[in-house]
mmCIF file of C-alpha atoms in Angstrom:
data_model
loop_
_atom_site.group_PDB
_atom_site.id
_atom_site.type_symbol
_atom_site.label_atom_id
_atom_site.label_comp_id
_atom_site.label_asym_id
_atom_site.label_seq_id
_atom_site.Cartn_x
_atom_site.Cartn_y
_atom_site.Cartn_z
ATOM 1 C CA MET A 1 75.279 -31.321 48.083
ATOM 2 C CA THR A 2 77.986 -32.764 50.270
ATOM 3 C CA HIS A 3 77.731 -34.436 53.424
ATOM 4 C CA PRO A 4 81.286 -34.395 54.974
ATOM 5 C CA THR A 5 80.338 -36.362 58.047
ATOM 6 C CA LEU A 6 78.991 -39.558 56.280
ATOM 7 C CA TYR A 7 81.493 -41.907 54.875
ATOM 8 C CA SER A 8 81.664 -45.058 52.663
ATOM 9 C CA ALA A 9 85.339 -45.439 53.321
ATOM 10 C CA PRO A 10 87.850 -43.584 55.294
ATOM 11 C CA GLU A 11 88.740 -40.964 52.564
ATOM 12 C CA GLU A 12 85.457 -41.253 50.697
ATOM 13 C CA GLU A 13 81.934 -39.401 51.075
ATOM 14 C CA TYR A 14 79.044 -41.635 51.014
ATOM 15 C CA THR A 15 77.021 -39.787 48.453
ATOM 16 C CA LYS A 16 79.958 -39.273 46.311
ATOM 17 C CA HIS A 17 80.448 -43.303 46.124
ATOM 18 C CA VAL A 18 76.739 -43.604 45.168
ATOM 19 C CA GLU A 19 76.774 -40.929 42.558
ATOM 20 C CA GLU A 20 80.016 -42.369 41.127
ATOM 21 C CA CYS A 21 78.395 -45.988 41.050
ATOM 22 C CA LEU A 22 75.371 -44.401 38.965
ATOM 23 C CA GLU A 23 77.923 -42.622 36.646
ATOM 24 C CA LYS A 24 79.608 -45.894 35.834
ATOM 25 C CA PHE A 25 76.266 -47.579 35.452
ATOM 26 C CA ASP A 26 75.201 -45.281 32.707
ATOM 27 C CA PHE A 27 78.062 -46.646 30.757
ATOM 28 C CA ILE A 28 77.842 -50.500 31.787
ATOM 29 C CA PHE A 29 74.063 -50.870 31.383
ATOM 30 C CA PRO A 30 73.919 -50.559 27.566
ATOM 31 C CA ILE A 31 76.570 -53.460 27.434
ATOM 32 C CA TRP A 32 74.531 -55.768 29.550
ATOM 33 C CA GLU A 33 71.102 -54.861 28.747
ATOM 34 C CA HIS A 34 70.233 -57.547 26.108
ATOM 35 C CA THR A 35 71.614 -60.205 28.330
ATOM 36 C CA ILE A 36 69.572 -59.254 31.324
ATOM 37 C CA LYS A 37 66.490 -59.380 29.195
ATOM 38 C CA ARG A 38 67.493 -62.724 27.847
ATOM 39 C CA ILE A 39 68.248 -64.263 31.287
ATOM 40 C CA PHE A 40 65.235 -62.780 32.995
ATOM 41 C CA TYR A 41 62.800 -63.254 29.961
ATOM 42 C CA LEU A 42 62.109 -59.603 30.104
ATOM 43 C CA TYR A 43 61.206 -57.020 27.348
ATOM 44 C CA THR A 44 60.801 -53.603 28.973
ATOM 45 C CA HIS A 45 63.741 -51.025 29.249
ATOM 46 C CA ASN A 46 62.932 -48.413 31.730
ATOM 47 C CA GLU A 47 61.683 -50.637 34.497
ATOM 48 C CA ILE A 48 64.862 -52.851 34.331
ATOM 49 C CA LYS A 49 67.170 -49.846 34.456
ATOM 50 C CA PHE A 50 65.267 -48.232 37.355
ATOM 51 C CA LEU A 51 65.250 -51.245 39.594
ATOM 52 C CA LEU A 52 69.189 -51.653 38.931
ATOM 53 C CA SER A 53 69.705 -47.905 39.684
ATOM 54 C CA GLN A 54 67.854 -48.557 42.973
ATOM 55 C CA MET A 55 70.088 -51.374 43.735
ATOM 56 C CA LEU A 56 73.200 -49.056 43.386
ATOM 57 C CA ILE A 57 71.671 -46.342 45.361
ATOM 58 C CA PHE A 58 70.980 -48.619 48.358
ATOM 59 C CA HIS A 59 73.486 -51.145 48.312
ATOM 60 C CA ASP A 60 75.544 -49.589 50.968
ATOM 61 C CA ILE A 61 72.911 -47.991 52.900
ATOM 62 C CA GLY A 62 73.935 -50.066 55.932
ATOM 63 C CA LYS A 63 76.977 -48.024 56.179
ATOM 64 C CA LEU A 64 74.750 -45.123 57.360
ATOM 65 C CA THR A 65 73.931 -46.941 60.775
ATOM 66 C CA ALA A 66 75.172 -45.017 63.976
ATOM 67 C CA LYS A 67 77.302 -47.963 64.657
ATOM 68 C CA TRP A 68 78.942 -48.161 61.266
ATOM 69 C CA GLN A 69 79.520 -44.270 61.101
ATOM 70 C CA GLU A 70 81.055 -44.371 64.687
ATOM 71 C CA THR A 71 83.348 -46.962 63.669
ATOM 72 C CA ILE A 72 84.695 -45.339 60.558
ATOM 73 C CA ASN A 73 85.165 -41.995 62.203
ATOM 74 C CA ARG A 74 87.249 -43.577 64.834
ATOM 75 C CA GLU A 75 89.268 -45.571 62.059
ATOM 76 C CA ARG A 76 89.796 -42.018 60.485
ATOM 77 C CA LYS A 77 90.988 -40.562 63.788
ATOM 78 C CA GLU A 78 93.153 -43.350 64.890
ATOM 79 C CA ASN A 79 94.510 -43.866 61.196
ATOM 80 C CA LYS A 80 94.272 -47.801 61.466
ATOM 81 C CA LYS A 81 92.025 -50.457 60.108
ATOM 82 C CA ILE A 82 89.038 -51.282 62.575
ATOM 83 C CA HIS A 83 86.498 -54.118 62.250
ATOM 84 C CA LYS A 84 83.507 -52.540 61.187
ATOM 85 C CA PRO A 85 79.776 -54.020 61.654
ATOM 86 C CA PHE A 86 78.138 -55.620 58.705
ATOM 87 C CA HIS A 87 76.266 -53.504 56.469
ATOM 88 C CA ALA A 88 75.108 -55.497 53.161
ATOM 89 C CA PRO A 89 72.036 -57.298 54.787
ATOM 90 C CA ILE A 90 70.539 -53.751 55.791
ATOM 91 C CA GLY A 91 70.504 -52.576 52.114
ATOM 92 C CA ALA A 92 69.037 -56.054 50.931
ATOM 93 C CA ALA A 93 66.422 -55.744 53.624
ATOM 94 C CA TYR A 94 65.304 -52.376 52.640
ATOM 95 C CA LEU A 95 65.095 -53.274 48.932
ATOM 96 C CA TYR A 96 63.372 -56.592 49.726
ATOM 97 C CA LYS A 97 60.681 -54.651 51.720
ATOM 98 C CA LYS A 98 60.308 -51.878 49.110
ATOM 99 C CA PHE A 99 60.063 -54.484 45.995
ATOM 100 C CA THR A 100 57.661 -56.866 47.768
ATOM 101 C CA LYS A 101 55.047 -54.096 47.542
ATOM 102 C CA GLU A 102 54.696 -54.742 43.758
ATOM 103 C CA ASN A 103 54.236 -58.190 42.446
ATOM 104 C CA GLU A 104 55.921 -57.885 39.194
ATOM 105 C CA MET A 105 59.480 -58.970 37.804
ATOM 106 C CA ASP A 106 60.001 -61.017 40.974
ATOM 107 C CA ASP A 107 63.089 -63.005 39.630
ATOM 108 C CA LEU A 108 64.786 -59.658 38.868
ATOM 109 C CA LYS A 109 64.041 -58.102 42.077
ATOM 110 C CA ASN A 110 65.093 -61.196 44.259
ATOM 111 C CA ALA A 111 68.201 -61.331 42.353
ATOM 112 C CA ILE A 112 69.024 -57.682 43.158
ATOM 113 C CA VAL A 113 68.228 -58.286 46.629
ATOM 114 C CA PHE A 114 70.436 -61.276 46.801
ATOM 115 C CA ALA A 115 73.187 -59.523 44.977
ATOM 116 C CA VAL A 116 73.328 -56.601 47.768
ATOM 117 C CA ALA A 117 73.235 -59.149 50.385
ATOM 118 C CA ILE A 118 76.324 -60.861 49.156
ATOM 119 C CA HIS A 119 78.299 -57.988 47.664
ATOM 120 C CA HIS A 120 80.877 -58.664 50.380
ATOM 121 C CA THR A 121 81.390 -62.370 50.156
ATOM 122 C CA ASP A 122 85.152 -61.516 50.178
ATOM 123 C CA SER A 123 84.491 -60.842 53.974
ATOM 124 C CA GLY A 124 83.356 -64.357 54.583
ATOM 125 C CA LEU A 125 80.003 -63.164 55.599
ATOM 126 C CA LEU A 126 77.764 -65.004 53.042
ATOM 127 C CA GLY A 127 76.250 -67.668 55.335
ATOM 128 C CA ASP A 128 75.146 -65.158 58.120
ATOM 129 C CA ASN A 129 74.072 -62.616 55.670
ATOM 130 C CA ILE A 130 71.519 -65.073 54.363
ATOM 131 C CA GLU A 131 71.015 -67.347 57.174
ATOM 132 C CA ARG A 132 70.898 -65.132 60.480
ATOM 133 C CA PRO A 133 71.130 -61.329 59.772
ATOM 134 C CA ASP A 134 68.845 -60.558 62.761
ATOM 135 C CA VAL A 135 71.250 -62.171 65.055
ATOM 136 C CA GLN A 136 74.148 -60.427 63.635
ATOM 137 C CA ALA A 137 72.365 -56.988 63.812
ATOM 138 C CA ILE A 138 71.759 -57.887 67.650
ATOM 139 C CA LEU A 139 75.392 -58.860 68.145
ATOM 140 C CA GLU A 140 76.812 -55.977 66.416
ATOM 141 C CA GLY A 141 74.615 -53.226 67.835
ATOM 142 C CA ILE A 142 72.942 -52.331 64.791
ATOM 143 C CA VAL A 143 69.282 -51.984 66.167
ATOM 144 C CA ASP A 144 67.745 -50.565 69.393
ATOM 145 C CA SER A 145 65.984 -52.313 72.029
ATOM 146 C CA ASP A 146 62.731 -52.002 69.974
ATOM 147 C CA GLY A 147 64.333 -53.790 67.034
ATOM 148 C CA ARG A 148 64.561 -50.615 64.999
ATOM 149 C CA VAL A 149 67.829 -49.976 62.913
ATOM 150 C CA LYS A 150 69.839 -47.255 64.637
ATOM 151 C CA TRP A 151 70.854 -44.806 61.910
ATOM 152 C CA ALA A 152 73.578 -42.144 62.079
ATOM 153 C CA ASP A 153 71.955 -38.604 63.211
ATOM 154 C CA GLU A 154 73.639 -37.105 59.982
ATOM 155 C CA THR A 155 71.231 -39.030 57.880
ATOM 156 C CA GLU A 156 68.639 -36.287 58.628
ATOM 157 C CA THR A 157 70.673 -33.882 56.164
ATOM 158 C CA LEU A 158 70.409 -36.391 53.210
ATOM 159 C CA ASP A 159 68.091 -36.003 50.290
ATOM 160 C CA GLU A 160 65.094 -38.230 49.870
ATOM 161 C CA GLU A 161 66.766 -39.900 46.930
ATOM 162 C CA PHE A 162 69.569 -41.203 49.036
ATOM 163 C CA PHE A 163 67.743 -41.675 52.482
ATOM 164 C CA PRO A 164 63.961 -42.280 52.024
ATOM 165 C CA LYS A 165 61.625 -41.637 55.201
ATOM 166 C CA GLU A 166 60.561 -45.190 55.264
ATOM 167 C CA LEU A 167 64.164 -46.290 56.170
ATOM 168 C CA LYS A 168 63.335 -45.147 59.745
ATOM 169 C CA GLU A 169 60.911 -48.103 59.930
ATOM 170 C CA LEU A 170 63.218 -50.778 59.109
ATOM 171 C CA THR A 171 63.421 -53.255 61.832
ATOM 172 C CA ILE A 172 65.136 -56.526 62.601
ATOM 173 C CA GLU A 173 61.802 -58.330 61.415
ATOM 174 C CA ASP A 174 62.573 -56.881 57.873
ATOM 175 C CA LEU A 175 66.035 -58.547 58.125
ATOM 176 C CA LYS A 176 64.498 -61.990 58.946
ATOM 177 C CA ASN A 177 61.818 -61.502 56.213
ATOM 178 C CA MET A 178 64.432 -60.793 53.641
ATOM 179 C CA ALA A 179 66.519 -63.861 54.706
ATOM 180 C CA ARG A 180 63.411 -66.211 54.676
ATOM 181 C CA GLY A 181 62.438 -64.894 51.316
ATOM 182 C CA LEU A 182 65.738 -65.240 49.534
ATOM 183 C CA ARG A 183 66.226 -68.665 50.967
ATOM 184 C CA ILE A 184 62.776 -69.592 49.460
ATOM 185 C CA TRP A 185 63.566 -67.992 46.203
ATOM 186 C CA ALA A 186 66.788 -69.473 45.592
ATOM 187 C CA ARG A 187 65.796 -73.067 46.858
ATOM 188 C CA SER A 188 62.443 -73.577 45.409
ATOM 189 C CA GLY A 189 61.472 -75.442 42.200
ATOM 190 C CA GLY A 190 63.303 -78.065 40.447
ATOM 191 C CA ILE A 191 67.158 -78.371 39.754
ATOM 192 C CA LEU A 192 66.922 -76.511 36.422
ATOM 193 C CA GLU A 193 64.921 -73.849 38.057
ATOM 194 C CA GLN A 194 67.366 -73.399 41.055
ATOM 195 C CA HIS A 195 70.296 -73.301 38.467
ATOM 196 C CA LYS A 196 68.355 -70.673 36.462
ATOM 197 C CA LYS A 197 68.069 -68.378 39.611
ATOM 198 C CA ARG A 198 71.895 -68.793 40.353
ATOM 199 C CA ILE A 199 72.879 -67.474 36.896
ATOM 200 C CA GLN A 200 70.410 -64.693 37.472
ATOM 201 C CA ALA A 201 71.854 -63.925 40.786
ATOM 202 C CA ALA A 202 75.357 -64.069 39.489
ATOM 203 C CA LEU A 203 74.569 -61.805 36.482
ATOM 204 C CA ILE A 204 73.243 -59.143 38.809
ATOM 205 C CA HIS A 205 75.958 -59.472 41.211
ATOM 206 C CA HIS A 206 78.436 -58.929 38.648
ATOM 207 C CA ILE A 207 77.045 -55.742 37.420
ATOM 208 C CA LEU A 208 76.971 -54.437 40.908
ATOM 209 C CA LYS A 209 80.603 -55.420 41.442
ATOM 210 C CA LEU A 210 81.675 -53.617 38.210
ATOM 211 C CA CYS A 211 79.888 -50.298 39.271
ATOM 212 C CA ASP A 212 81.030 -50.756 43.000
ATOM 213 C CA ILE A 213 84.498 -51.485 42.340
ATOM 214 C CA SER A 214 85.158 -49.117 39.696
ATOM 215 C CA ALA A 215 83.630 -46.245 41.563
ATOM 216 C CA ALA A 216 85.846 -47.047 44.596
ATOM 217 C CA SER A 217 89.288 -47.629 42.670
ATOM 218 C CA GLU A 218 90.814 -44.643 44.401
ATOM 219 C CA ARG A 219 90.448 -46.044 47.759
ATOM 220 C CA LYS A 220 93.789 -46.562 49.755
ATOM 221 C CA GLU A 221 92.893 -50.313 50.500
ATOM 222 C CA TYR A 222 92.774 -50.817 46.737
ATOM 223 C CA GLN A 223 96.166 -49.274 45.733
ATOM 224 C CA LYS A 224 98.974 -51.578 44.603
ATOM 225 C CA GLU A 225 101.691 -51.766 47.311
ATOM 226 C CA ASP A 226 104.052 -54.386 45.750
ATOM 227 C CA ASP A 227 103.959 -56.716 42.823
ATOM 228 C CA GLU A 228 103.790 -59.827 44.972
ATOM 229 C CA ASN A 229 100.898 -59.022 47.375
ATOM 230 C CA TYR A 230 98.138 -59.096 44.681
ATOM 231 C CA PHE A 231 95.914 -61.146 47.012
ATOM 232 C CA GLY A 232 95.160 -57.829 48.791
ATOM 233 C CA GLY A 233 92.649 -56.840 45.908
ATOM 234 C CA TRP A 234 94.596 -54.296 43.931
ATOM 235 C CA LEU A 235 95.029 -56.731 40.803
ATOM 236 C CA MET A 236 90.963 -57.359 40.865
ATOM 237 C CA VAL A 237 90.446 -53.650 41.005
ATOM 238 C CA GLU A 238 93.003 -52.777 38.484
ATOM 239 C CA GLU A 239 91.267 -55.227 35.879
ATOM 240 C CA ILE A 240 87.808 -54.055 36.598
ATOM 241 C CA ASN A 241 88.822 -50.535 36.366
ATOM 242 C CA GLY A 242 90.401 -51.166 33.028
ATOM 243 C CA TYR A 243 87.358 -53.131 31.736
ATOM 244 C CA VAL A 244 85.096 -50.117 32.712
ATOM 245 C CA ASN A 245 87.256 -47.510 31.517
ATOM 246 C CA ASN A 246 87.282 -49.217 28.023
ATOM 247 C CA ILE A 247 83.473 -49.110 28.006
ATOM 248 C CA GLN A 248 83.425 -45.420 29.005
ATOM 249 C CA ARG A 249 86.059 -44.682 26.088
ATOM 250 C CA ARG A 250 84.239 -46.522 23.462
ATOM 251 C CA SER A 251 81.014 -44.880 24.662
ATOM 252 C CA TYR A 252 82.624 -41.367 24.190
ATOM 253 C CA GLU A 253 84.122 -42.373 20.848
ATOM 254 C CA ASN A 254 80.701 -43.486 19.605
ATOM 255 C CA GLN A 255 79.001 -40.219 20.891
ATOM 256 C CA ASN A 256 81.656 -38.114 19.074
ATOM 257 C CA HIS A 257 81.385 -40.161 15.889
ATOM 258 C CA ASN A 258 77.537 -39.597 15.841
ATOM 259 C CA THR A 259 78.068 -36.068 16.531
ATOM 260 C CA HIS A 260 80.246 -35.909 13.442
ATOM 261 C CA LEU A 261 77.772 -37.600 11.219
ATOM 262 C CA ASP A 262 74.971 -35.368 12.283
ATOM 263 C CA ARG A 263 77.091 -32.376 11.309
ATOM 264 C CA ARG A 264 77.996 -33.886 7.911
ATOM 265 C CA TYR A 265 74.334 -34.807 7.050
#
């Protein structure tokens, strides 16, 4: 099912980007599964994969606000880059609210929320995303006078998998709770405990960026313009894309090899 009026980039449909992130994740997860279990002291498989898939489905949900979609459509129409309102804390607040209903695997859930909140640190928004996302939401017109997030009308056409009904209840208080909860999680405990949490957050952030960037590698902003201007992002995208493509290639080769063995024996 396609939704041509909802975008994650000027030339990219929102749901298409999420689906491609999940496709990349299917190849990336087996490579990092054992590292995740070791760093988080976990032993299950299905629950870890489910929680990380939720991260990928909702990491960009903030792009579905009315303000963000209005801006991206204006950018498409005028064919020029326009400053867009923040979106990362919206996804982080939704996941924090969703995850805190169950009191298990707290470190993994907090690391996921943290990774979503900072997944655009290249935009220089880390401090505001964690310290005052509620103020940002007011200043950028993300919420209405009752404090509820204003979503684009077209979200009504999305499947429940991509836009659950409870998102309609997301408020500025949820943004404040997420930011407060992350600060407590990240700064509590002794120095070794805090260091452990930084490693956990960095690991999950790395996995999110591998999926997100490789799924978005066709965007115009990530295309190489010249050899000198590599600070624009194309070099990072090229290297991440090459890494993920190699994982996919090895996965296909292993599948073909196993199929060949099954036929022989």
